XYZ file of C-alpha atoms in Angstrom:
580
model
C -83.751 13.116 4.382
C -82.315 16.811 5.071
C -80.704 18.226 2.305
C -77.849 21.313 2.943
C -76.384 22.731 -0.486
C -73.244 24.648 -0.095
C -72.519 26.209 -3.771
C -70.072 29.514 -4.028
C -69.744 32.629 -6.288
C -67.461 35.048 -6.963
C -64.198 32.906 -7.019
C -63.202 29.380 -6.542
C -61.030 28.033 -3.853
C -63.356 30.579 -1.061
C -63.716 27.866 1.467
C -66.683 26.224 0.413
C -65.417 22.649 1.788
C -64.746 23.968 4.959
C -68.327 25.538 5.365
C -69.762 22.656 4.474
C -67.766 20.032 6.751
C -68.427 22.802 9.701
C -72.136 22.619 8.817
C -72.052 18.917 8.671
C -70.448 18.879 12.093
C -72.946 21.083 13.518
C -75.641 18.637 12.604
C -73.461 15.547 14.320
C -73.369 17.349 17.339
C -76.995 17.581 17.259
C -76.696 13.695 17.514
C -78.182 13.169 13.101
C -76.142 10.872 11.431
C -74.541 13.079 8.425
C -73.076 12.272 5.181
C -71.460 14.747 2.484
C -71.473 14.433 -1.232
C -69.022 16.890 -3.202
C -69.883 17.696 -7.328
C -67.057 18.782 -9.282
C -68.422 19.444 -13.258
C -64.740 18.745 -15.008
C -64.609 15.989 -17.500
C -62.074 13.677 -15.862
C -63.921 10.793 -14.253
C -62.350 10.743 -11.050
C -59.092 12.981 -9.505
C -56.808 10.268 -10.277
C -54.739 11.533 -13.428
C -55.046 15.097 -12.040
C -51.613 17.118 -11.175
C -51.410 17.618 -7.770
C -49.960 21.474 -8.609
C -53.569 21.948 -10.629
C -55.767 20.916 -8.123
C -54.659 19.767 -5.246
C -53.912 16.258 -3.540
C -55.877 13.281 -4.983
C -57.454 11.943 -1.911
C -57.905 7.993 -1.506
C -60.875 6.356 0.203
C -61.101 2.864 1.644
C -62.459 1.767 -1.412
C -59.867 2.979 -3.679
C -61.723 6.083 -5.107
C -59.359 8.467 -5.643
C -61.218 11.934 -5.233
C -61.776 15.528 -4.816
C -59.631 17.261 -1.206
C -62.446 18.026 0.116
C -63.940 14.922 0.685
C -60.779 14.205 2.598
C -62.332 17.472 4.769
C -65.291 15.573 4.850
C -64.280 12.678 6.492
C -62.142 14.708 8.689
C -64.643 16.822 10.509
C -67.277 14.447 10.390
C -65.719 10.894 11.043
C -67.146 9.366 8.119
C -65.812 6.441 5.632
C -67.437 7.296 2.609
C -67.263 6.203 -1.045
C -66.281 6.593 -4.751
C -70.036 7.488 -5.105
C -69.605 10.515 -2.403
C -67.348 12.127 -5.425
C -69.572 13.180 -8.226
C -67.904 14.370 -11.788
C -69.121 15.378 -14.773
C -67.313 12.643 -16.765
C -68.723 10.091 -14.407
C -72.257 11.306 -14.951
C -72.291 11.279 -18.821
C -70.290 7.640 -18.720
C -72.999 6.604 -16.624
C -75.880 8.214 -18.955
C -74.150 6.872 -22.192
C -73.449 3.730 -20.504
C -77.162 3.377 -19.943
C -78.060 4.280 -23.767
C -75.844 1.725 -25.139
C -78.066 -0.605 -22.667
C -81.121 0.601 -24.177
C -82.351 1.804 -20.783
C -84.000 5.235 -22.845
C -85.976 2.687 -25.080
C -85.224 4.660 -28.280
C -85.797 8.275 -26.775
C -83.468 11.472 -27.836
C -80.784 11.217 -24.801
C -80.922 14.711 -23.288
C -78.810 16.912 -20.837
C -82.435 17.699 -19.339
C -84.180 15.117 -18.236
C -81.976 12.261 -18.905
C -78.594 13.605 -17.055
C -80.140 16.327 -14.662
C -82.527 13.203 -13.831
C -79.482 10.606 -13.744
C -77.768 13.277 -11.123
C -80.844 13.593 -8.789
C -81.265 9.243 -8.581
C -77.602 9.671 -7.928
C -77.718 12.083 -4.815
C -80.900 10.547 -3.510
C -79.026 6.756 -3.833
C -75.749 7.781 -2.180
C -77.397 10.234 0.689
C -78.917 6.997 1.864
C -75.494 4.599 2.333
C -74.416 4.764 5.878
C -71.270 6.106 6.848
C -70.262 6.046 10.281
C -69.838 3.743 12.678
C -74.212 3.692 14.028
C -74.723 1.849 11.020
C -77.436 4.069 10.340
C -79.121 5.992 7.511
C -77.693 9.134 7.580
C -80.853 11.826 8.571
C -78.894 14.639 6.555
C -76.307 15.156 3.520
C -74.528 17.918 2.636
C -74.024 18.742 -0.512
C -71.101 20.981 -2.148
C -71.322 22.509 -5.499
C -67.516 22.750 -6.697
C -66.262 25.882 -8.850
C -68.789 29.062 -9.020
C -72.352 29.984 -10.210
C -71.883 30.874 -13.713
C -69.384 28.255 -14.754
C -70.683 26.659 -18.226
C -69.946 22.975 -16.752
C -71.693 23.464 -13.626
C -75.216 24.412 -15.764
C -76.584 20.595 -15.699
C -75.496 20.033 -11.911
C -77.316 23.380 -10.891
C -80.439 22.720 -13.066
C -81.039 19.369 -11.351
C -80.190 20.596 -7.877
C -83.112 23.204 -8.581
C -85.112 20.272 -9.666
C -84.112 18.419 -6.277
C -85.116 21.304 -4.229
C -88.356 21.199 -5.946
C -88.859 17.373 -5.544
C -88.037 17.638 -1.612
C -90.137 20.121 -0.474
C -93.599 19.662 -2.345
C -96.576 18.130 -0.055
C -96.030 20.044 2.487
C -92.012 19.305 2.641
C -90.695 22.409 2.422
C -88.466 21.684 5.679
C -85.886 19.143 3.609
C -83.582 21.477 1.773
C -81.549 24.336 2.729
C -79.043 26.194 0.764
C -76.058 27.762 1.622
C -74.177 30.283 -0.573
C -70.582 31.510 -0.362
C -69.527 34.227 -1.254
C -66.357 36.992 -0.743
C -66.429 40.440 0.977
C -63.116 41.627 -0.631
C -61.095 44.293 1.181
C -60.182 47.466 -0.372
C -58.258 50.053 0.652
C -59.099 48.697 4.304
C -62.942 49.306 3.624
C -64.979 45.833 3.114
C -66.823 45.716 -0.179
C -70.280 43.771 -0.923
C -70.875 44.342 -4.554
C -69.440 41.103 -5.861
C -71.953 39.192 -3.176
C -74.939 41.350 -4.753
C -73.805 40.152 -8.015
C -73.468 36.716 -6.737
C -76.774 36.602 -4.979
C -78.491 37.492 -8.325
C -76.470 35.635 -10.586
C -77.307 32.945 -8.176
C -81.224 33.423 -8.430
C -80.902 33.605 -12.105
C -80.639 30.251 -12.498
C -83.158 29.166 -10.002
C -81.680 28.449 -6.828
C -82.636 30.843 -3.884
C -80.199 30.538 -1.164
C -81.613 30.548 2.392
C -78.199 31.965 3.952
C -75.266 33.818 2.722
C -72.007 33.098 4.169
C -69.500 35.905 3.654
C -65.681 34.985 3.484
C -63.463 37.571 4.561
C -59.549 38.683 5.507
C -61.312 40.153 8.538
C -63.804 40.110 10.881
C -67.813 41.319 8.773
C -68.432 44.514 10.157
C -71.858 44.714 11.061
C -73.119 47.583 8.462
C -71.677 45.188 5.697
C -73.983 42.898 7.056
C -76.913 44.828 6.967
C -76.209 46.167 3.458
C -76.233 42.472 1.910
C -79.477 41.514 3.751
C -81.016 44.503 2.458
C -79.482 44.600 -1.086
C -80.165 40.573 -1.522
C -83.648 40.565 0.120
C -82.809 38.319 3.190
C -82.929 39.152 7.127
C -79.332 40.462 8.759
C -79.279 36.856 10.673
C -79.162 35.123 7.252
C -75.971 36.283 6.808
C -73.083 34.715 7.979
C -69.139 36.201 8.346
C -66.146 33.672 8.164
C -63.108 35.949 8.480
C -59.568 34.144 8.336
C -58.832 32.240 11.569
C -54.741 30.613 12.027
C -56.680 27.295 12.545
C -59.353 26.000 10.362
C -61.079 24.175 12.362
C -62.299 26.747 14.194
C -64.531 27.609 11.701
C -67.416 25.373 13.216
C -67.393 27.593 16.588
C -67.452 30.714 14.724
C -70.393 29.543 12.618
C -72.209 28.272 16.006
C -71.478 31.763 17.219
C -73.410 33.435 15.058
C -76.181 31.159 15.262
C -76.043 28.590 12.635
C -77.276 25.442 14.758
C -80.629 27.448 15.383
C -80.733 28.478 12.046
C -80.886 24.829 10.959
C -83.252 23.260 13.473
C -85.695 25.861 12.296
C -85.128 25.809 8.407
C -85.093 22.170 8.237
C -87.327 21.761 11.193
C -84.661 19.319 12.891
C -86.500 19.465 16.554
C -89.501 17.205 14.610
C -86.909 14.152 13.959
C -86.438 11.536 16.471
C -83.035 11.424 17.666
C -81.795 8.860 20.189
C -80.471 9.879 23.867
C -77.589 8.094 23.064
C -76.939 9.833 19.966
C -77.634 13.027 21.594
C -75.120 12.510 24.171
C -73.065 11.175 21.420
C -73.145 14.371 19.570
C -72.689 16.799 22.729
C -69.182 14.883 23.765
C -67.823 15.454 20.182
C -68.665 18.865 20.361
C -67.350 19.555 23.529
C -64.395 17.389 22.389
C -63.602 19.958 19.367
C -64.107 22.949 21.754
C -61.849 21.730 23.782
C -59.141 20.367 21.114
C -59.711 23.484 18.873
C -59.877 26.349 21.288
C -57.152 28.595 21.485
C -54.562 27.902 24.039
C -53.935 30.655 26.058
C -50.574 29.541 27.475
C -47.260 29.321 24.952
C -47.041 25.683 23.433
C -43.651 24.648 22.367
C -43.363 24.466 18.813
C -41.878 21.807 16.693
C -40.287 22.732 13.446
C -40.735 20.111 10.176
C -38.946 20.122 6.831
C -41.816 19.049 4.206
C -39.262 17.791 1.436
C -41.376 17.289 -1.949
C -41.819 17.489 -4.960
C -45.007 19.722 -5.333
C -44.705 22.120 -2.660
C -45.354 25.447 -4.853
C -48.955 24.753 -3.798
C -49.217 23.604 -0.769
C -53.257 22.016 -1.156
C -51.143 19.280 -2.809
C -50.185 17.925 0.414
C -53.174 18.760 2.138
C -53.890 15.820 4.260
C -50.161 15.261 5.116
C -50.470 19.064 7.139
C -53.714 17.627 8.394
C -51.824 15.023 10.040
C -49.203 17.190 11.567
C -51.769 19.210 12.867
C -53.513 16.610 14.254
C -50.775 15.168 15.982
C -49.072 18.501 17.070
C -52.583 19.232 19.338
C -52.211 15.838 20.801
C -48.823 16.506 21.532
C -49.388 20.426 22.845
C -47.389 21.063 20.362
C -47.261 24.508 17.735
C -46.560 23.011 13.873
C -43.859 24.805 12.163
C -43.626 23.973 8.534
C -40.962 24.322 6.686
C -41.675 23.826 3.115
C -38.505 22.603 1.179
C -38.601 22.472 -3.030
C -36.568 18.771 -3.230
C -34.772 19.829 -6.259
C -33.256 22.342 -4.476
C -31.121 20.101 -2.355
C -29.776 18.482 -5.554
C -26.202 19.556 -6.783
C -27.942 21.164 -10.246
C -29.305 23.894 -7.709
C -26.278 24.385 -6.207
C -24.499 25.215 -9.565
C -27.506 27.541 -11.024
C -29.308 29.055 -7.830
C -26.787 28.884 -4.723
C -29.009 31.143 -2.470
C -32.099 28.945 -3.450
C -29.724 26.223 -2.618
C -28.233 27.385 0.868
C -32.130 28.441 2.031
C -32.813 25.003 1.390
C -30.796 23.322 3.247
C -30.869 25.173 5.991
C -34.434 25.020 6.312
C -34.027 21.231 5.732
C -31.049 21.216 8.397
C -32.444 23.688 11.116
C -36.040 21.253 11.487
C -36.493 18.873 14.719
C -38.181 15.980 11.820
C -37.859 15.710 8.162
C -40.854 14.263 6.311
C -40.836 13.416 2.968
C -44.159 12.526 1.201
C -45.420 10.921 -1.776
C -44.993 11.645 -5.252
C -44.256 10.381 -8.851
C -41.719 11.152 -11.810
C -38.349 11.470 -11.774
C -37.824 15.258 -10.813
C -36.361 16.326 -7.085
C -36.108 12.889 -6.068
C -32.098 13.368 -5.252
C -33.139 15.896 -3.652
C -34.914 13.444 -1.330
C -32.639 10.573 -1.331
C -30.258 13.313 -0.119
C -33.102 14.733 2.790
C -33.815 10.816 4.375
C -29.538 10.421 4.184
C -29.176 13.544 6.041
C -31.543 12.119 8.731
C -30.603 8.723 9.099
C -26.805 9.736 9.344
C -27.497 13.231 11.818
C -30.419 11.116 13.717
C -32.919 13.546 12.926
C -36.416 11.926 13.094
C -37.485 10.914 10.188
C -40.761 9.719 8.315
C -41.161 8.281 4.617
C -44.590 8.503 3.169
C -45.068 5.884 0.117
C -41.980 7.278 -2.492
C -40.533 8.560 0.832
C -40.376 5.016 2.197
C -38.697 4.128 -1.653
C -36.072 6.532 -1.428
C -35.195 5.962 1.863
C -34.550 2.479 0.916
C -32.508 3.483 -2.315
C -30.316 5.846 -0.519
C -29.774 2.832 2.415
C -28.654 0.426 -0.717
C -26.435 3.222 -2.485
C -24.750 4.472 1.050
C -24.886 1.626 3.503
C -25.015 -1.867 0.992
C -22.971 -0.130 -2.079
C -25.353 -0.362 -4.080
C -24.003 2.581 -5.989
C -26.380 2.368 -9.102
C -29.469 1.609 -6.994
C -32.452 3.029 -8.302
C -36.363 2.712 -9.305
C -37.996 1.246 -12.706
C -40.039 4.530 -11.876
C -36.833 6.547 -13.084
C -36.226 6.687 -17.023
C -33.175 5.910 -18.656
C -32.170 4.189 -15.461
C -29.422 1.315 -15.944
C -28.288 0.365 -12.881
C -30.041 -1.658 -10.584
C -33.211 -1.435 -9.295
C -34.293 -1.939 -6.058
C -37.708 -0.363 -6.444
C -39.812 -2.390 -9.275
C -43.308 -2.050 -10.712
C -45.805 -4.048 -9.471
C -46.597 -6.939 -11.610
C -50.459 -7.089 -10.948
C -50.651 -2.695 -12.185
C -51.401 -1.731 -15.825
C -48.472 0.192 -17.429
C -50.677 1.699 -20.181
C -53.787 2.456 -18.745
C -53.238 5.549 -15.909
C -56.671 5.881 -14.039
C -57.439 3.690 -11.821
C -55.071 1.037 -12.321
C -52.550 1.802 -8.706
C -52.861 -0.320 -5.807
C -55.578 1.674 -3.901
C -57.720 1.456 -0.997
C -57.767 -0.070 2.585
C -54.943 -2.840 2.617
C -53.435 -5.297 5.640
C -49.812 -4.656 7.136
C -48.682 -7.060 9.480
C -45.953 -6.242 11.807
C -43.345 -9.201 11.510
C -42.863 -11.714 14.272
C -39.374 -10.139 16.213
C -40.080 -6.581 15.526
C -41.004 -6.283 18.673
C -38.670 -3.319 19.034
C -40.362 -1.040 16.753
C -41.239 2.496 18.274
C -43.833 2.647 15.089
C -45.111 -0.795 16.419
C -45.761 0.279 19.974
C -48.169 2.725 18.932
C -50.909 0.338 17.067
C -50.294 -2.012 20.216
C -53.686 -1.557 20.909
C -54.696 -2.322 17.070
C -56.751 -5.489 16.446
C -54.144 -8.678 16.400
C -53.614 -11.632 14.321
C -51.699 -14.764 14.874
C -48.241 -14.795 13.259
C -46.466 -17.989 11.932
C -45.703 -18.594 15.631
C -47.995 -18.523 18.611
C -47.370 -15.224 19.163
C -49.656 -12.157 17.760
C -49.066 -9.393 16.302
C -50.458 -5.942 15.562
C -52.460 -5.583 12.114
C -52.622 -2.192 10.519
C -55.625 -1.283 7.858
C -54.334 1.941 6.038
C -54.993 2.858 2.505
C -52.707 3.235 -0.382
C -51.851 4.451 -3.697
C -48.766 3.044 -5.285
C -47.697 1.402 -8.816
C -44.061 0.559 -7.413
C -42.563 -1.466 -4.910
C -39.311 -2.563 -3.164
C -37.726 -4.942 -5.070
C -37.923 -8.444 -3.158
C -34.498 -9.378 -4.928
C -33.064 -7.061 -2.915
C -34.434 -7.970 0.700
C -31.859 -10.147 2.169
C -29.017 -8.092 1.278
C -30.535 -4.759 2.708
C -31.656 -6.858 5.651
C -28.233 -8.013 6.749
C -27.136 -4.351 6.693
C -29.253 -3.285 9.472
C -32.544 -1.939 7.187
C -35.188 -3.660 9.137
C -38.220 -4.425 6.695
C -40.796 -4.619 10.348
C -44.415 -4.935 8.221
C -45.602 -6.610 5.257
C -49.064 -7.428 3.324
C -51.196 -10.594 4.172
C -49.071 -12.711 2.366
C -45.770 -11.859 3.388
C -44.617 -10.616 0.313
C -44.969 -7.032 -0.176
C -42.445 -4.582 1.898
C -44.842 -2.365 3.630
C -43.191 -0.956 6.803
C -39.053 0.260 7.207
C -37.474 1.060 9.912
C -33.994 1.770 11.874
C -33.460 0.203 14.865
C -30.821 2.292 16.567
C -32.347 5.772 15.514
C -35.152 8.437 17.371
C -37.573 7.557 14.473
C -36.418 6.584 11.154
C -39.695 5.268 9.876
C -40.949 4.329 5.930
C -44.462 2.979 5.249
C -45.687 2.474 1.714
C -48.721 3.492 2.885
C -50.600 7.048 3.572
C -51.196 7.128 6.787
C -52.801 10.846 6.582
C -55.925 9.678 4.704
C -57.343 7.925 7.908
C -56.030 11.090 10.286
C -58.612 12.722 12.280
C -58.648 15.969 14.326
C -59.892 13.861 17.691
C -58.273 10.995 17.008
C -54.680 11.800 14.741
C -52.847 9.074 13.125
C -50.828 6.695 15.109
C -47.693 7.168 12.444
C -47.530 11.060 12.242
C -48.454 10.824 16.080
C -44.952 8.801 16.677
C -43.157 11.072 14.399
C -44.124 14.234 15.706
C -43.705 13.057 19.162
C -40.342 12.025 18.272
C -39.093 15.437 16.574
C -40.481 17.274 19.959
C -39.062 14.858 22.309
C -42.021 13.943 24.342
C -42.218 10.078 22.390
C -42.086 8.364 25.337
C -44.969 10.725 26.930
C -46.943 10.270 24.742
C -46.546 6.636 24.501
C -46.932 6.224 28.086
C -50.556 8.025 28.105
C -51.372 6.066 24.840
């Protein structure tokens, strides 16, 4: 096993999950199997309870882990499906130490930080780096390893003392080939003039602790000028080739090419000694069509591409990380499409008639923004605040035409605002709301725990079936190709597996009477029972799913849902469905 740990210093939030995703890709396209295990030292077990606006999107894996972004990055560059176990926390770690204790596993002994946890944290690593991932089936011949927050932080002193330990481990006998380390640090600009004291600091606050990083990847506004270079390779006691500029680029995933630029790929075969591993010709080839794939996806396009504008209507969009794999998604589907992504980020409480009375201007922007888009999208979300503001965004679309797509609450508003201004519902609502009375056509889930908060959503991979007579669906046409099951007539229909991450529901009570209005419910669960899919029938795209498509998006192969929406709001749906 080939270890690669990417840790950073200076600041958090530099990149470091991008670095490490490019280097992981970089070993794919060398044709090794690669997985990726990300260690963030907060307390909090998993991401789950975490505010979006604090930290980002919680990101959902088939097995219902709810986890760090960047393991969404992860499985983005590298086509993976990993695990709960990929994500390791610091409240996981000392559950699973203490757990252990009160098992009698330690046979008496005073449980320790070091060896006990450092120890627990290596077994951990070493277990997971083994699980295959992608579709060979294979063990994985390398895993990447990110460090979250910065050398220096007081949580991260276990994680970095038993990383030191598993660098030691690795390379004794003669192994000395296993582990590379990567460190990340920031060339700030000042007065125009790059700066490299804060890496120098870095490097030796770095070294203090143990670790000795093998390369030093620079992040930077612009482009490392080369005497920069030289004065951190003197200054930190490594060649000029060991260190590595990543300047800002418009597209992130253009990162990998830049790193293979500057010679990263041979840097690895001859750290880790990658030429003396046996790697198929089948996985070779494998891993020189995906590269040439991303080139060829990713490279600049040299000719004008027409660009489609979206309104993002949420809830959280004063940091836009929270919504991370939603832009993914767009992107994804806007290079598919030859497409340029405009986003249009609108605060869904400013659409609401309480912003109107106290910030007009904030009020007008909004809606113009909202009303000037080609597609609307409104994503998920939880509480009570902005959501008029979206009820009002999927009415706007559904009366004006304007495509339209309703990620997990965005599928539940859509269907309140359908019951208050198409059924008369006037007092529709969600249980979700408090100090609701009127009626509520989206309920809690019966199975879901309305005390305890982590972990207790419906979450992972789930089945939607597409109904028997929703043969009409534009959203159905594109997983026409998806694997198919036999309805409760002859006939068979397309299955869906995309994961989720919802405590409330549409209200079957409701059904029939939203039904006979025109709301076409066109996908359900395995048993029938559960409203997964909504759509209009007489509309470009008016399309709900309770599910998140964007957590299955990849950049060579983009989600079939954001794919149909995006094609829809740039007008080239039947195009693209044509060449599907």
């Amino acid at each position: 096993m080939k270890y690669v740990l990417v840790s950073g210093g200076v600041i958090s939030g530099i990149g470091k999950g991008i670095i490490a995703s490019s280097t992981g890709l970089l070993l794919k396209t060398l044709g090794l199997s690669t997985t990726a295990i990300k260690i963030d030292p907060y307390i909090n077990v998993d991401a789950g309870t975490m505010s979006p606006l604090e930290h980002g999107e919680v990101f959902v894996l088939d097995d219902g882990g709810e986890v760090d972004l960047d393991l969404g990055n992860y499985e983005r560059y590298l086509n993976v499906t990993l695990t709960r176990d990929n994500n390791i926390t610091a409240g996981k770690m000392y559950m699973h130490v203490i757990e252990q204790e009160r098992k009698g596993a330690y046979l008496g002994r005073t449980v320790q930080v070091v060896p006990h946890l450092t120890d627990a944290v290596q077994e951990w690593i070493e277990r997971v780096a083994r699980v295959p991932v992608d579709d060979t089936k294979e063990e994985p011949a390398c895993c990447i390893i990110e460090l979250g927050g910065t050398i220096g932080d007081i949580e991260s002193g276990p994680f970095i003392e038993a990383l030191r330990q598993l660098r030691r481990r690795v390379t004794k006998n003669g192994k000395e080939n296993n582990f590379l380390h990567i460190h990340v640090s920031l060339v700030p600009v000042v007065n125009r003039e790059q700066k490299s004291k804060p890496t120098q600091q870095s490097i030796k606050e770095v070294r203090s602790v143990g670790l000795s990083p093998d390369l030093i990847v620079c992040r930077c506004e612009t482009k490392l000028e080369k005497y920069i270079t030289d004065k951190i390779a003197m200054y930190c006691q490594v060649e000029p080739e060991q260190v590595l500029g990543v300047h800002n680029v418009p597209v992130t995933y253009r990162v990998p090419l830049h790193l293979e630029e500057q010679g990263l790929i041979n840097t690895l075969k001859s750290v880790l000694d990658l030429d003396s591993l046996e790697i198929g010709p089948q996985n070779q080839e494998k891993g020189k069509g995906i590269w040439e794939k991303w080139k060829d996806i990713t490279a600049p396009n040299l000719s004008p591409q027409e660009p489609v504008k979206i309104a993002l209507v949420g809830k959280y969009t004063a940091l836009h990380d929270s919504y991370l794999s939603v832009t993914k998604a767009l992107e994804h589907a806007c290079m598919a499409c030859s497409r340029k992504l405009e986003l249009v980020w609108v605060d869904a409480s400013l659409l609401e008639d309480d912003a109107k009375a106290h910030a007009p201007a904030d009020y007008q922007k909004a809606w113009h923004g909202m009303t000037s888009a080609n597609g609307i999208l409104v994503p998920g979300g939880f509480g009570l605040r902005g959501n008029e503001g979206m009820i009002a965004a999927a009415r706007y679309a559904r009366e004006k035409k304007v495509p339209y797509l309703g990620v997990c609450l965005g599928m539940q508003l859509a269907v309140v605002e359908y019951a208050r201004n198409v059924c008369k519902i006037t007092q529709a609502g969600s249980e979700e709301w408090e100090k609701h009375d009127g009626e509520n056509v989206i309920i809690f889930m019966p199975e879901t725990d309305r005390n305890k908060m982590g972990g207790t959503m419906r979450l992972g991979i789930r089945e939607t079936h597409f109904q028997t007579g929703s043969e009409w669906s534009k959203l159905r046409a594109f997983y026409s190709t998806s694997p198919s099951i036999s309805a409760t007539t002859d006939a068979k229909v397309p299955l869906i597996l995309e994961r989720h991450r919802h405590r409330y529901e549409v209200n079957p009570a409701y059904i029939d009477r939203l039904t006979a209005k025109g709301l076409s419910f066109v996908g359900k669960d395995e048993k029938g029972e559960r409203m997964e899919i909504v759509e209009l029938k007489d509309h470009p795209w008016y399309v709900g799913v309770q599910f998140h498509p964007e957590y299955l998006s990849r950049v060579l192969k983009p989600s079939r849902t954001y794919l149909g929406f995006i094609s829809a709001s740039a007008g080239c749906l039947d195009d693209i469905l044509a060449n599907f």
